[in-house]
Each structure stands twice: as structure tokens, then as C-alpha cells.
Amino acid sequence: MKLLIAIVQDKDANRLSNEFIDHDIRATRLSTTGGFLKSGNTTFMIGLEDERVDEVLDMIKEASHTRQQFMTPPVNLDAQLDSTSAYPVEVQVGGATVFVMPVEQFHRF
């Protein structure tokens, strides 16, 4: 038995949640915030049999897309201001971060 903790962008969460439902995978969905953009994320906690881990990882990989996004870097008031410090920069966001952990015991009441 494994516990998967998958962190995805909110933009990908509904599609992934529907995939879980279609494949009879029970997942707990939590709203989370994090990353250097401090953007909205969704964290899924999934307990499942070892044989299904690769299947679920493939679903997460398929539903979680990376994308380009513009952000304005924070201004450091201690540093000298240069001409590029106030301009937005393009960064890659999205995808998924997944932790796979062994489960010693699992109970459903």
C-alpha cells in the first residue's frame, strides 16, 4: 500500500479529479497555496495498492501541464536598482510534484 501526495496547479485540478473518479480512485482534495508565485494549488492525497501507483502517476503526468507565465520579480530595496528590476519575466509554472510513501497500515471505517 502507498500514499501518494500530488500537488498540482488549480488549473489542472478539475481535469485530474475527473480522471480519478472515472478510474475509481479515491482521493482527498485540499486547497493549498505555495511556490515562489504564491499561486493556488490543489493537493491530492491518495491511498492505493502498489500495483496502481504507475497508473495514477501516468494520470497525473497527463493532466498536469507546464505553462509559461509572466511575473514581476520582487524589488530588493537594499540593492541598486537597475533598468530591468521592474519588468516582468517569463517563468515556467505548472506540472506536478508527487510524493510516494509506503503505508504501514490503512483503515477505512
CSV table of C-alpha atoms in Angstrom, one decimal:
chain,number,residue,atom,x,y,z
A,1,MET,CA,0.0,0.0,0.0
A,2,LYS,CA,1.2,3.5,-0.9
A,3,LEU,CA,0.2,7.1,-0.1
A,4,LEU,CA,0.6,9.5,-3.0
A,5,ILE,CA,0.6,13.2,-2.3
A,6,ALA,CA,0.3,15.1,-5.5
A,7,ILE,CA,0.5,18.9,-5.8
A,8,VAL,CA,-0.9,20.4,-9.0
A,9,GLN,CA,-1.9,23.8,-10.2
A,10,ASP,CA,-5.6,24.7,-9.7
A,11,LYS,CA,-6.0,25.0,-13.4
A,12,ASP,CA,-5.3,21.2,-13.8
A,13,ALA,CA,-7.1,20.0,-10.6
A,14,ASN,CA,-10.6,19.5,-12.0
A,15,ARG,CA,-9.5,17.5,-15.0
A,16,LEU,CA,-7.4,15.3,-12.7
A,17,SER,CA,-10.2,14.9,-10.2
A,18,ASN,CA,-12.5,13.7,-13.0
A,19,GLU,CA,-9.8,11.2,-14.1
A,20,PHE,CA,-9.7,9.8,-10.6
A,21,ILE,CA,-13.5,9.5,-10.5
A,22,ASP,CA,-13.5,7.8,-13.9
A,23,HIS,CA,-10.9,5.2,-12.8
A,24,ASP,CA,-12.4,4.6,-9.3
A,25,ILE,CA,-9.6,6.2,-7.5
A,26,ARG,CA,-10.5,7.7,-4.1
A,27,ALA,CA,-8.6,10.9,-3.4
A,28,THR,CA,-8.9,13.6,-0.8
A,29,ARG,CA,-8.6,17.1,-2.3
A,30,LEU,CA,-7.1,20.0,-0.4
A,31,SER,CA,-6.7,23.6,-1.4
A,32,THR,CA,-3.2,24.8,-0.9
A,33,THR,CA,-1.0,27.8,-1.7
A,34,GLY,CA,2.7,27.8,-2.3
A,35,GLY,CA,5.6,28.1,-4.6
A,36,PHE,CA,7.5,31.3,-5.4
A,37,LEU,CA,4.5,32.7,-7.3
A,38,LYS,CA,2.3,32.0,-4.2
A,39,SER,CA,-0.4,30.8,-6.6
A,40,GLY,CA,-3.3,28.5,-5.9
A,41,ASN,CA,-2.6,24.8,-5.9
A,42,THR,CA,-4.5,21.6,-5.2
A,43,THR,CA,-3.0,18.8,-3.1
A,44,PHE,CA,-4.5,15.3,-3.6
A,45,MET,CA,-3.9,12.6,-1.0
A,46,ILE,CA,-4.4,9.1,-2.4
A,47,GLY,CA,-4.1,5.8,-0.7
A,48,LEU,CA,-3.9,2.9,-3.1
A,49,GLU,CA,-2.4,-0.6,-3.8
A,50,ASP,CA,1.2,-0.8,-5.0
A,51,GLU,CA,0.0,-2.2,-8.4
A,52,ARG,CA,-1.9,1.0,-9.2
A,53,VAL,CA,0.9,3.5,-8.5
A,54,ASP,CA,2.2,3.7,-12.0
A,55,GLU,CA,-1.4,4.1,-13.4
A,56,VAL,CA,-2.0,7.0,-11.1
A,57,LEU,CA,1.3,8.6,-11.9
A,58,ASP,CA,0.5,8.4,-15.6
A,59,MET,CA,-2.8,10.1,-15.0
A,60,ILE,CA,-1.2,12.9,-13.0
A,61,LYS,CA,1.5,13.4,-15.7
A,62,GLU,CA,-1.1,13.5,-18.4
A,63,ALA,CA,-3.4,16.0,-16.7
A,64,SER,CA,-0.7,18.4,-15.2
A,65,HIS,CA,0.7,20.7,-17.8
A,66,THR,CA,3.6,23.1,-17.6
A,67,ARG,CA,2.9,26.6,-19.0
A,68,GLN,CA,4.7,29.9,-19.3
A,69,GLN,CA,3.6,32.8,-17.1
A,70,PHE,CA,4.8,36.3,-16.6
A,71,MET,CA,5.7,37.5,-13.1
A,72,THR,CA,7.2,40.7,-11.7
A,73,PRO,CA,10.2,39.9,-9.5
A,74,PRO,CA,10.1,41.3,-6.0
A,75,VAL,CA,12.1,44.5,-5.6
A,76,ASN,CA,15.0,44.4,-3.3
A,77,LEU,CA,15.3,47.9,-1.7
A,78,ASP,CA,18.8,47.2,-0.4
A,79,ALA,CA,20.2,46.5,-3.9
A,80,GLN,CA,20.9,49.1,-6.6
A,81,LEU,CA,18.0,49.5,-8.9
A,82,ASP,CA,18.8,48.6,-12.5
A,83,SER,CA,16.7,49.1,-15.6
A,84,THR,CA,15.4,45.5,-15.6
A,85,SER,CA,14.3,45.2,-12.0
A,86,ALA,CA,10.7,46.4,-12.6
A,87,TYR,CA,9.9,44.4,-15.7
A,88,PRO,CA,8.0,41.1,-15.8
A,89,VAL,CA,9.9,38.0,-16.6
A,90,GLU,CA,8.6,34.8,-18.1
A,91,VAL,CA,8.8,31.7,-15.9
A,92,GLN,CA,7.7,28.1,-16.3
A,93,VAL,CA,4.9,27.0,-13.9
A,94,GLY,CA,2.7,24.0,-13.5
A,95,GLY,CA,3.4,20.4,-13.8
A,96,ALA,CA,3.1,18.3,-10.6
A,97,THR,CA,5.0,17.4,-7.6
A,98,VAL,CA,4.3,13.9,-6.3
A,99,PHE,CA,5.5,12.1,-3.2
A,100,VAL,CA,5.1,8.3,-3.0
A,101,MET,CA,5.3,6.9,0.5
A,102,PRO,CA,4.9,3.5,2.0
A,103,VAL,CA,1.9,2.9,4.3
A,104,GLU,CA,2.3,0.6,7.2
A,105,GLN,CA,-1.5,0.4,7.9
A,106,PHE,CA,-4.6,1.5,6.2
A,107,HIS,CA,-8.1,1.5,7.7
A,108,ARG,CA,-11.4,2.5,6.3
A,109,PHE,CA,-14.3,2.7,8.7
